[in-house]
mmCIF file of C-alpha atoms in Angstrom:
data_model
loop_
_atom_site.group_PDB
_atom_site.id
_atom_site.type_symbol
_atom_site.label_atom_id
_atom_site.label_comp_id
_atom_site.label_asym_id
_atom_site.label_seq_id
_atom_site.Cartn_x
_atom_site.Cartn_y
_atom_site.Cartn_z
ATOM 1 C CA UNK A 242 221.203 130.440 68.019
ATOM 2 C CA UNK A 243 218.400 133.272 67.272
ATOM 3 C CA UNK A 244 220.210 136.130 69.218
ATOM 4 C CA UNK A 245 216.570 137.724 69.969
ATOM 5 C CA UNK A 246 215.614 135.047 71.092
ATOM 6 C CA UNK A 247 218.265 134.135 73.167
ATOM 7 C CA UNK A 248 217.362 138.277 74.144
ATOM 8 C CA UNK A 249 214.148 137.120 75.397
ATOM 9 C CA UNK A 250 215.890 134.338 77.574
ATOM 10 C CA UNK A 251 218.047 136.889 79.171
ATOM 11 C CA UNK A 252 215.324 139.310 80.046
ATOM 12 C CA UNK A 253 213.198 136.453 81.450
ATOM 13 C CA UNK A 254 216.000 135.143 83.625
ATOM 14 C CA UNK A 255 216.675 138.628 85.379
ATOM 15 C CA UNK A 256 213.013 139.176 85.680
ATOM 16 C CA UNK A 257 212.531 136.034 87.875
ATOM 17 C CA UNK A 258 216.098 135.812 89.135
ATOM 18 C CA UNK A 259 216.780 131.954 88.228
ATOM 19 C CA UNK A 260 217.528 129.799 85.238
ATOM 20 C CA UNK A 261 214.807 127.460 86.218
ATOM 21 C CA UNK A 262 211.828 129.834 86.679
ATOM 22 C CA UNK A 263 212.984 131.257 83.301
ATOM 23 C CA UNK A 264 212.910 127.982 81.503
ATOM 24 C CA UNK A 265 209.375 126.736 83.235
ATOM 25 C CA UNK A 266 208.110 130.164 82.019
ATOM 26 C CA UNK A 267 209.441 129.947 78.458
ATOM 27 C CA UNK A 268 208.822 126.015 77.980
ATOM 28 C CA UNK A 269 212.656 125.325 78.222
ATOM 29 C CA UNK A 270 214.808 123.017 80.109
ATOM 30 C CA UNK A 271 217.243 125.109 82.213
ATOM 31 C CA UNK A 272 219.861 123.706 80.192
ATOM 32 C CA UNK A 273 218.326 124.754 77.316
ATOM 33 C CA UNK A 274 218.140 128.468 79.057
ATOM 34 C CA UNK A 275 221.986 128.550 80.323
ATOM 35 C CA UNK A 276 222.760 127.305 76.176
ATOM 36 C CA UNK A 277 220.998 131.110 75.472
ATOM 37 C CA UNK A 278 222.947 132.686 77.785
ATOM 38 C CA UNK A 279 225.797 131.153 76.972
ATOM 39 C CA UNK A 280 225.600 131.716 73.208
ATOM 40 C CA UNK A 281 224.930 135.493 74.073
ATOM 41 C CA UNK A 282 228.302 135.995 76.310
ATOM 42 C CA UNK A 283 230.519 133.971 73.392
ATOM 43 C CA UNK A 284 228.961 136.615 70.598
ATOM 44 C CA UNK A 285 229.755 139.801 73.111
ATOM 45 C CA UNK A 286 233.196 138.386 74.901
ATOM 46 C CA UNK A 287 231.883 139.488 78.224
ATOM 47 C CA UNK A 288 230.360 137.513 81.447
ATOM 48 C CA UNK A 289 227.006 138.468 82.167
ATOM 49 C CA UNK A 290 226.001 136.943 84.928
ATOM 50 C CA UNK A 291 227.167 135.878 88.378
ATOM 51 C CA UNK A 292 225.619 132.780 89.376
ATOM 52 C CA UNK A 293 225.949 131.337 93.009
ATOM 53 C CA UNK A 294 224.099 128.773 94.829
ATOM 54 C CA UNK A 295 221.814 131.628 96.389
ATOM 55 C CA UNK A 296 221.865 134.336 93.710
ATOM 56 C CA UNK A 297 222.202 135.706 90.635
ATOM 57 C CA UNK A 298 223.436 138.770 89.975
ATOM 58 C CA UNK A 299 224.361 141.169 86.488
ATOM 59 C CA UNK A 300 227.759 141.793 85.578
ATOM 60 C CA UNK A 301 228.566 145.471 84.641
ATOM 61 C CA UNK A 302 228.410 144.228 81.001
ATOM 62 C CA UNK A 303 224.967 142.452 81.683
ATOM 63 C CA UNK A 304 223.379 145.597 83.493
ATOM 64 C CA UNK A 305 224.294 147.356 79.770
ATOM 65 C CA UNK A 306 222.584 144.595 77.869
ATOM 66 C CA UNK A 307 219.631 144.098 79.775
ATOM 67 C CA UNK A 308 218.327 147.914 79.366
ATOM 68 C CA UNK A 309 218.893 147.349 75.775
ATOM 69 C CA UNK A 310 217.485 143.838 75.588
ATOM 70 C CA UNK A 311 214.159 145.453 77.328
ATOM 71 C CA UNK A 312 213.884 148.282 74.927
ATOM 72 C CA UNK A 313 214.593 146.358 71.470
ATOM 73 C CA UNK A 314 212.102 143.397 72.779
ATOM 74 C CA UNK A 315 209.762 146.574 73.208
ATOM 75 C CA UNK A 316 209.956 147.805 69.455
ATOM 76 C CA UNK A 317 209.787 144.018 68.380
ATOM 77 C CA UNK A 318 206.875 143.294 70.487
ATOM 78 C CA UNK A 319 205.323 146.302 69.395
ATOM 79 C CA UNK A 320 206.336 146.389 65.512
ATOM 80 C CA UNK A 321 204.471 142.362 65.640
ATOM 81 C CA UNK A 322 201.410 144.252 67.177
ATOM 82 C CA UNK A 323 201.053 147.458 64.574
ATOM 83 C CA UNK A 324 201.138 144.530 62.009
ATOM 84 C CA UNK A 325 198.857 142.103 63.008
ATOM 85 C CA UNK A 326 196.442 144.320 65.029
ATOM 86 C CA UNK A 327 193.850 144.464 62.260
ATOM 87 C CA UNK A 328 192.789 140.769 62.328
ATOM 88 C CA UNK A 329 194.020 139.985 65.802
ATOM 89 C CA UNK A 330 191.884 138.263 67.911
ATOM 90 C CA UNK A 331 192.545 138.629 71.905
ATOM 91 C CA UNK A 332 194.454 135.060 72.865
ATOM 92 C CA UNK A 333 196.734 134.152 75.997
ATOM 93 C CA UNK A 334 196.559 134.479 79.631
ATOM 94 C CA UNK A 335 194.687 137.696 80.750
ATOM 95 C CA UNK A 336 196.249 138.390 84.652
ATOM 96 C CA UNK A 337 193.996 140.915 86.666
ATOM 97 C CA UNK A 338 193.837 142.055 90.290
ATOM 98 C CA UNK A 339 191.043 144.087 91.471
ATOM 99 C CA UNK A 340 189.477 144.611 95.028
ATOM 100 C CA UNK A 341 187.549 142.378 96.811
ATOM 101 C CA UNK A 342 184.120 143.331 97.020
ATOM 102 C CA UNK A 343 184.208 145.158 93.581
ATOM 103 C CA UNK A 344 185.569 141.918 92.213
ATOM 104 C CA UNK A 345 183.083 139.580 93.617
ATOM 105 C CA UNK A 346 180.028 141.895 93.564
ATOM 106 C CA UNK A 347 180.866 143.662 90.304
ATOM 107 C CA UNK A 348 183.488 142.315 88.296
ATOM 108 C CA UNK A 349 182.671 138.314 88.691
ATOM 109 C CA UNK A 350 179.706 138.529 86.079
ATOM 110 C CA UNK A 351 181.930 140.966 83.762
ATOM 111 C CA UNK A 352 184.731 138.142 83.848
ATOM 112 C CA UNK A 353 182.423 135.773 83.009
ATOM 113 C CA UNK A 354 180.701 137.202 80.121
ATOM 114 C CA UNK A 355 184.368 138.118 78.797
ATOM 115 C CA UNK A 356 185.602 134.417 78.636
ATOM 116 C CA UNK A 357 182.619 133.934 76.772
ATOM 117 C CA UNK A 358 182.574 136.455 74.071
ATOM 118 C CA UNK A 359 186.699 135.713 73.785
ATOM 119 C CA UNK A 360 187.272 131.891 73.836
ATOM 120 C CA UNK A 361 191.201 132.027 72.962
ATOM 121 C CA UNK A 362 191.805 133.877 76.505
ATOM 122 C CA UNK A 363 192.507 132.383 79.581
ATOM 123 C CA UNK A 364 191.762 134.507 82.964
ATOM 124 C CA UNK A 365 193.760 134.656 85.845
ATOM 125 C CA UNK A 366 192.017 137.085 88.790
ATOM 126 C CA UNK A 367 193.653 137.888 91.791
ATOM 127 C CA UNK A 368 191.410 139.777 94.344
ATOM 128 C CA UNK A 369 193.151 141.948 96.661
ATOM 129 C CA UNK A 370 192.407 145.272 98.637
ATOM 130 C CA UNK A 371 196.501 145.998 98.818
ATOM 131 C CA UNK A 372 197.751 147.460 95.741
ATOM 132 C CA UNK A 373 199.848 145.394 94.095
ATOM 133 C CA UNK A 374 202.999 145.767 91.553
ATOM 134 C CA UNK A 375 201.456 145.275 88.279
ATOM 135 C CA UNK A 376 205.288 145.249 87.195
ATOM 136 C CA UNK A 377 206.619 143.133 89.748
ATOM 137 C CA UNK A 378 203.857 140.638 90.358
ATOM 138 C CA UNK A 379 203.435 140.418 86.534
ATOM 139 C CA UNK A 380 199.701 142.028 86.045
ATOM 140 C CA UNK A 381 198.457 142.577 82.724
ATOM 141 C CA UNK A 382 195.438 144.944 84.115
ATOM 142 C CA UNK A 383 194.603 145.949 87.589
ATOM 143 C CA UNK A 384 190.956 147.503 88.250
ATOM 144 C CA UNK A 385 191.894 150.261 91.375
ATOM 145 C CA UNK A 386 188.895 152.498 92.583
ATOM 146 C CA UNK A 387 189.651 156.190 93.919
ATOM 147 C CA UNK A 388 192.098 158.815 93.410
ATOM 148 C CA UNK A 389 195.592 157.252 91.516
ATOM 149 C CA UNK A 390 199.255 158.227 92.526
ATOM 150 C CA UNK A 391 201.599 159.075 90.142
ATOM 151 C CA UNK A 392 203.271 156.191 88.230
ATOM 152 C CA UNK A 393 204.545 154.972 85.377
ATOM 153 C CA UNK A 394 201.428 152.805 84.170
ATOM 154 C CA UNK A 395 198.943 153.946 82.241
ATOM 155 C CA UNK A 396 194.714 153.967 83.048
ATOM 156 C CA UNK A 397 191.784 154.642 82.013
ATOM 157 C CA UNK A 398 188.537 155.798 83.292
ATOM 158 C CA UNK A 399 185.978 152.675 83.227
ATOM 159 C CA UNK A 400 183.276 153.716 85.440
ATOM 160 C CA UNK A 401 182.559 156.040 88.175
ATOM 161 C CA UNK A 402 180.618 155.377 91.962
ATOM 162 C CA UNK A 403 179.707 157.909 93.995
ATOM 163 C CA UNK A 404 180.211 157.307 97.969
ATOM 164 C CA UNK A 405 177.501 158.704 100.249
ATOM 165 C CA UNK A 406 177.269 158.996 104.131
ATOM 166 C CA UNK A 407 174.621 156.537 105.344
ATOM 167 C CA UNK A 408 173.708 154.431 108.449
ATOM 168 C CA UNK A 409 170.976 152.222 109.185
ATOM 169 C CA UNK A 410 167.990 153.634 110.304
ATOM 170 C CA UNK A 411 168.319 151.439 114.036
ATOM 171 C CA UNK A 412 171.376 153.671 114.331
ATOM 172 C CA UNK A 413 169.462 156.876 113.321
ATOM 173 C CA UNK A 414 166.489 155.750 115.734
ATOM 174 C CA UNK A 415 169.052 155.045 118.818
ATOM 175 C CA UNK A 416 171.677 158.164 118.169
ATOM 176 C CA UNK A 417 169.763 160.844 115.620
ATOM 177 C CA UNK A 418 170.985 162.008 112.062
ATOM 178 C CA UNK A 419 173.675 164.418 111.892
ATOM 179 C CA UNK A 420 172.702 167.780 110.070
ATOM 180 C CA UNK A 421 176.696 168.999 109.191
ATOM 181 C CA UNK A 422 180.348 167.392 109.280
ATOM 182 C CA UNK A 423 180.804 168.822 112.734
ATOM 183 C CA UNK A 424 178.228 166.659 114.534
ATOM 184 C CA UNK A 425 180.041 163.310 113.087
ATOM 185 C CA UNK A 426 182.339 163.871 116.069
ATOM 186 C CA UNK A 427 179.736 163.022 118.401
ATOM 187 C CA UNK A 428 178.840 159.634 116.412
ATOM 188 C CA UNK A 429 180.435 156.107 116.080
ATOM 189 C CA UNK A 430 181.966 156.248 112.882
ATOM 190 C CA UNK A 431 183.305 153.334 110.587
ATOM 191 C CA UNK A 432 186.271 153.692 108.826
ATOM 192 C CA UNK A 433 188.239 152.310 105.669
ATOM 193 C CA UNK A 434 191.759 151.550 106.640
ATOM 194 C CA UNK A 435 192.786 152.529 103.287
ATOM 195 C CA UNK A 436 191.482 156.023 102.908
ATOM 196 C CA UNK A 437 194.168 158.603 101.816
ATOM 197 C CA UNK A 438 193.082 161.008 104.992
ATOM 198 C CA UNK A 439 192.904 157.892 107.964
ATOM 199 C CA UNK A 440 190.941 159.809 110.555
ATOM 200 C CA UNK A 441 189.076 162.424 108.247
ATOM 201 C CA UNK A 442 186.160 162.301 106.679
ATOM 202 C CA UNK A 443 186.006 164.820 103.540
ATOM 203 C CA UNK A 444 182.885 166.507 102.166
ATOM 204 C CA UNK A 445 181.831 169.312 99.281
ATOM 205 C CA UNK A 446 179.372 171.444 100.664
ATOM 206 C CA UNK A 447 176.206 173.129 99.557
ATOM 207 C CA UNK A 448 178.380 176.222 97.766
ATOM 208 C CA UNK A 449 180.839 173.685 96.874
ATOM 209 C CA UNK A 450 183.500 174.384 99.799
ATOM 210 C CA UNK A 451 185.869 171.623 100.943
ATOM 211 C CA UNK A 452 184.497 170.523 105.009
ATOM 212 C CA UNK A 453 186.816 168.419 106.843
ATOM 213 C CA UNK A 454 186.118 166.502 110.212
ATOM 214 C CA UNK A 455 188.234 164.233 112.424
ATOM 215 C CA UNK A 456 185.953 161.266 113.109
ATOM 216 C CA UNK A 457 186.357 158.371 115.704
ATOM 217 C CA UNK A 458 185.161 154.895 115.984
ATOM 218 C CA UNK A 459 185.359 151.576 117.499
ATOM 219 C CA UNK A 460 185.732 149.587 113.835
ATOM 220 C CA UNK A 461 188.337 150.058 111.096
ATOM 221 C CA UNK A 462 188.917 147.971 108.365
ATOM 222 C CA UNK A 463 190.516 147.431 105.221
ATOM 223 C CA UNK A 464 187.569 145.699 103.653
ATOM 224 C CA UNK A 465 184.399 147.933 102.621
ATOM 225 C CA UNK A 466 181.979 144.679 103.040
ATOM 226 C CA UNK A 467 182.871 144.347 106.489
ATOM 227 C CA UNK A 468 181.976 148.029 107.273
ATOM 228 C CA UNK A 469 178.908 147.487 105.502
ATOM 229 C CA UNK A 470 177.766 144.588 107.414
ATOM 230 C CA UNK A 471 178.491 146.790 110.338
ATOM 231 C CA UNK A 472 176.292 149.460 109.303
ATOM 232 C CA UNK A 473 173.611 147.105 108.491
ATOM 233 C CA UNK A 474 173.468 146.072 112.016
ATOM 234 C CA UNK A 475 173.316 149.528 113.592
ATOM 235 C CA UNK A 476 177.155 149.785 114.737
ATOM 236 C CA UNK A 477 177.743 153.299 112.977
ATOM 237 C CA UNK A 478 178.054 155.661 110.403
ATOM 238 C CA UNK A 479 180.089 154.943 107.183
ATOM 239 C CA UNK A 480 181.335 156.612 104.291
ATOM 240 C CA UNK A 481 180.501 153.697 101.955
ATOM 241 C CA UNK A 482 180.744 153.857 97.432
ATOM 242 C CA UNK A 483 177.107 152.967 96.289
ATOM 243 C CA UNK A 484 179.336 150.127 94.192
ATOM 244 C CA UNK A 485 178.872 148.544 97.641
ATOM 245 C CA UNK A 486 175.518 150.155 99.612
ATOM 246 C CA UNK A 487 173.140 151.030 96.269
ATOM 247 C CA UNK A 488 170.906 148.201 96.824
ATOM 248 C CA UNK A 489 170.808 148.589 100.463
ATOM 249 C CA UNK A 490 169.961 152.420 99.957
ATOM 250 C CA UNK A 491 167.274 151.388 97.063
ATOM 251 C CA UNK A 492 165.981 148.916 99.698
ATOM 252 C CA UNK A 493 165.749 151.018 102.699
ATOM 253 C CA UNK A 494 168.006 149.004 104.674
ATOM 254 C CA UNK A 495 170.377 151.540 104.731
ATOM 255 C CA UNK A 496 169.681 155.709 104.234
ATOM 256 C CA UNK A 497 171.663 158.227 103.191
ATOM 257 C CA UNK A 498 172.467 161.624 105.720
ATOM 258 C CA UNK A 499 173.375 164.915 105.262
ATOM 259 C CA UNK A 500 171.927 165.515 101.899
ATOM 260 C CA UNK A 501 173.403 168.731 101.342
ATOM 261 C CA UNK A 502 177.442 167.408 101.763
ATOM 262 C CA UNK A 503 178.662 165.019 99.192
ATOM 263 C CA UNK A 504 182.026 162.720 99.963
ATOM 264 C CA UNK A 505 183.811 162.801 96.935
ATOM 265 C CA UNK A 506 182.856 160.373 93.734
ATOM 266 C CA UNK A 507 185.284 157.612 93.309
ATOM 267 C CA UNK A 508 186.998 156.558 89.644
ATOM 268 C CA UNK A 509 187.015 153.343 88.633
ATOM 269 C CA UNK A 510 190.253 152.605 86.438
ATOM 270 C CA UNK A 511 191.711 149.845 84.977
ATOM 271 C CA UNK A 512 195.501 150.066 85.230
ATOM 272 C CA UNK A 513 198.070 148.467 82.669
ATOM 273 C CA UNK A 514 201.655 149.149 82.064
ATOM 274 C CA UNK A 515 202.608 151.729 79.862
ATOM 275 C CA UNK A 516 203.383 150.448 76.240
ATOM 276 C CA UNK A 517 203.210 151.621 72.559
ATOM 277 C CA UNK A 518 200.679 149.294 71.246
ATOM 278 C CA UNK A 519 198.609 147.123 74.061
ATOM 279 C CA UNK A 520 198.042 143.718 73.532
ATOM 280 C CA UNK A 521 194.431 142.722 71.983
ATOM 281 C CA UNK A 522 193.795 140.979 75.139
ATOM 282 C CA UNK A 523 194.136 143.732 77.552
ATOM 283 C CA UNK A 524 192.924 146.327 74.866
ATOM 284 C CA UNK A 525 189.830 144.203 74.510
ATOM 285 C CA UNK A 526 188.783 143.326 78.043
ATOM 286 C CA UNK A 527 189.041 147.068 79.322
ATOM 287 C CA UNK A 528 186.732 147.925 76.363
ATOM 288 C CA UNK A 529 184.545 144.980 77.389
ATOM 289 C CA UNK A 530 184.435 147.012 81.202
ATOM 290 C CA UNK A 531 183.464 150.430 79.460
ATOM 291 C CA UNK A 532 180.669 149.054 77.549
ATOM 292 C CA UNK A 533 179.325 146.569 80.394
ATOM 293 C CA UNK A 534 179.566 149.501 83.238
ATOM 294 C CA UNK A 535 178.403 152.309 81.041
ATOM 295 C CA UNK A 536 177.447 155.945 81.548
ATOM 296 C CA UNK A 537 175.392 155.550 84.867
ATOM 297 C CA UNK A 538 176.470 151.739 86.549
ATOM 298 C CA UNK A 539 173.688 149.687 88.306
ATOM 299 C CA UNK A 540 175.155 150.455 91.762
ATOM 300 C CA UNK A 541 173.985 154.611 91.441
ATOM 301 C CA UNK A 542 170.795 153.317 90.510
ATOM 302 C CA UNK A 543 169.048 154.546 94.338
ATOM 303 C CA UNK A 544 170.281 158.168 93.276
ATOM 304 C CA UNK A 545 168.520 157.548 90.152
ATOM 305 C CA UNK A 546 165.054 156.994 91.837
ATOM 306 C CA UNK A 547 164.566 160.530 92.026
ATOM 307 C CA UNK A 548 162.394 160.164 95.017
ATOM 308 C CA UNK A 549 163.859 157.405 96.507
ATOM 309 C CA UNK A 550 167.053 159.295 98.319
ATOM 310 C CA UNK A 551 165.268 162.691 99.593
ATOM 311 C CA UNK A 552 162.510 160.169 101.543
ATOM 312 C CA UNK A 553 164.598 157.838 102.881
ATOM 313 C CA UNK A 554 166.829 161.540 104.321
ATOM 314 C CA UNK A 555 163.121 162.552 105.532
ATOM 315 C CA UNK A 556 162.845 159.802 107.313
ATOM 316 C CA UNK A 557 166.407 159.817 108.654
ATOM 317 C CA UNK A 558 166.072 163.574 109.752
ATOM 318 C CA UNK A 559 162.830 162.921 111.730
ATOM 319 C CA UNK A 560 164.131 160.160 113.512
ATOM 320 C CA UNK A 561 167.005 162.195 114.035
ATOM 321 C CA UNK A 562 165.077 164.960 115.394
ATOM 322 C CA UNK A 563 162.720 162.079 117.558
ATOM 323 C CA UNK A 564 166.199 160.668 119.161
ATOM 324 C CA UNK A 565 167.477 164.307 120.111
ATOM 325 C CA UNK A 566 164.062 164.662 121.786
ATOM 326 C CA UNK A 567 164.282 162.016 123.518
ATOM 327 C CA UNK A 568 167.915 162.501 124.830
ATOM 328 C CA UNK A 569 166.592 166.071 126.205
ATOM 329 C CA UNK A 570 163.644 164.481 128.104
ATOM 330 C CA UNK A 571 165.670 162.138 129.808
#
């Protein structure tokens, strides 16, 4: 038998732990698979596996192999790409996760056009606001918003959102505007169950300092269209990315507070594992995400409007001002 790619069956069956996920995976019969691993224990002399009704588990002599199956795959896999990357056009199954609300709002029509402009692909999109194992779960590209822990994959920067503080303005009539971070204590706040600080809102003030503020509230959640739904109906503040509130600030229903402290802007990645040469299909849709998002997205287009964000903070400071007037008559 081809020892590489009896290689390849080896490294499949300890990535999905059984002879019969292998072989659906790789189009064989498990027969077919345990023939592989069988040929590759004769050529070494050595058991490689322990296989039990439950289980499977590497030998010693299999735990050697398999780190050098991985790596020689690698430089295979990788010498086929240099070659070929010229004329290559993007083909196979493209798996992506990305967040909910980005995913539906944002990256649905992006998909789309994608599958158009590269027939030989085939999309798979998981949408998720847990982040999952690219590695593990077997993602070719994850799209993650926000700051991005240290790991072993690779990213790039595809787009950026900023977040702003905003409320509707039946919240700003009923409870006023707050002026600085301090006065958020006072005020129903809505908060993302995934924030790296749970409990703390962060802000860069007007000289650029770092304000903090502990911030309380009846709602949390771990989906930003819920909390924006929320807001809409006059339930609280939120610390919301314009990828999800831009039209609702552009539109009014929704206005922004305490112009002079900006939340942090958020990063939009894509994620892949780390590899020497990336396959045309990955390589090719996160290109397809720079160009589509561009520069300045569609979602920052309120801040754009020049006018349109210091009126509707006008408006939210009067009424801010009204409702603290009429708290004192009362």
């Amino acid at each position: 038998m081809d020892r590489l790619t009896s290689m390849a069956v080896f490294t499949k069956v300890v990535a999905t732990g059984s002879f019969s996920k292998a072989g659906r995976e790789l189009g064989l019969s498990p027969a077919g698979v345990s023939n592989h691993i069988r040929a590759l224990e004769e050529w070494l002399g050595a058991q490689l596996i322990h296989r039990t009704t439950r289980r499977l588990s590497l030998t010693e002599a299999g735990e050697a192999l398999h780190e050098r199956c991985a790596r020689i795959l690698e430089e295979v896999e990788g010498a086929e790409a240099a070659t070929g990357a010229l004329q290559e056009a993007p083909r196979g199954r493209l798996k992506i996760s990305a967040p909910i609300t980005f995913g539906m709002r944002h990256l649905a029509p992006v998909i789309a056009d994608y599958l158009l402009a590269y027939p030989g692909v085939a999309v798979d999109v998981a949408l998720n606001d847990r982040k999952v194992d690219l590695l593990e779960e077997g993602f070719d590209v994850a799209v993650r918003i926000g700051e991005l822990p240290d790991s072993s994959l690779a990213a790039r920067r595809v787009a950026t959102s900023r977040s702003v503080l905003c409320a509707s303005p039946a919240y700003v009539e009923r409870h006023g505007a707050p002026g600085e971070p301090a006065e958020l204590e006072r005020h129903e706040c809505l908060e993302y169950a995934y924030r790296a600080t749970p409990g703390q809102w962060r802000f860069s003030g007007p000289d650029g300092e770092e304000v903090s503020v502990r911030i309380r509230g009846r709602l949390t959640s771990t989906n930003g269209e819920l909390l924006r739904v929320a807001a809409l109906r006059g339930l609280g503040i939120s610390v919301a990315p314009t990828f999800i509130v831009g039209e609702d600030l552009v539109a009014g229903r929704l206005v922004p507070l305490m112009p002079r402290y900006a939340p942090a802007e958020l990063g939009v990645h894509a994620v892949y594992p780390q590899g020497r040469h990336l396959p045309a299909k990955v390589r090719s849709f996160i290109d397809f995400l720079v160009s589509h998002f561009g520069q300045e997205p569609a979602w920052d287009a309120w801040a754009r409007g020049g006018a349109a964000a210091p009126a509707h903070a006008a408006r939210a400071g009067r009424a801010g001002r009204a409702g603290r007037q009429k708290e004192r008559r009362r």
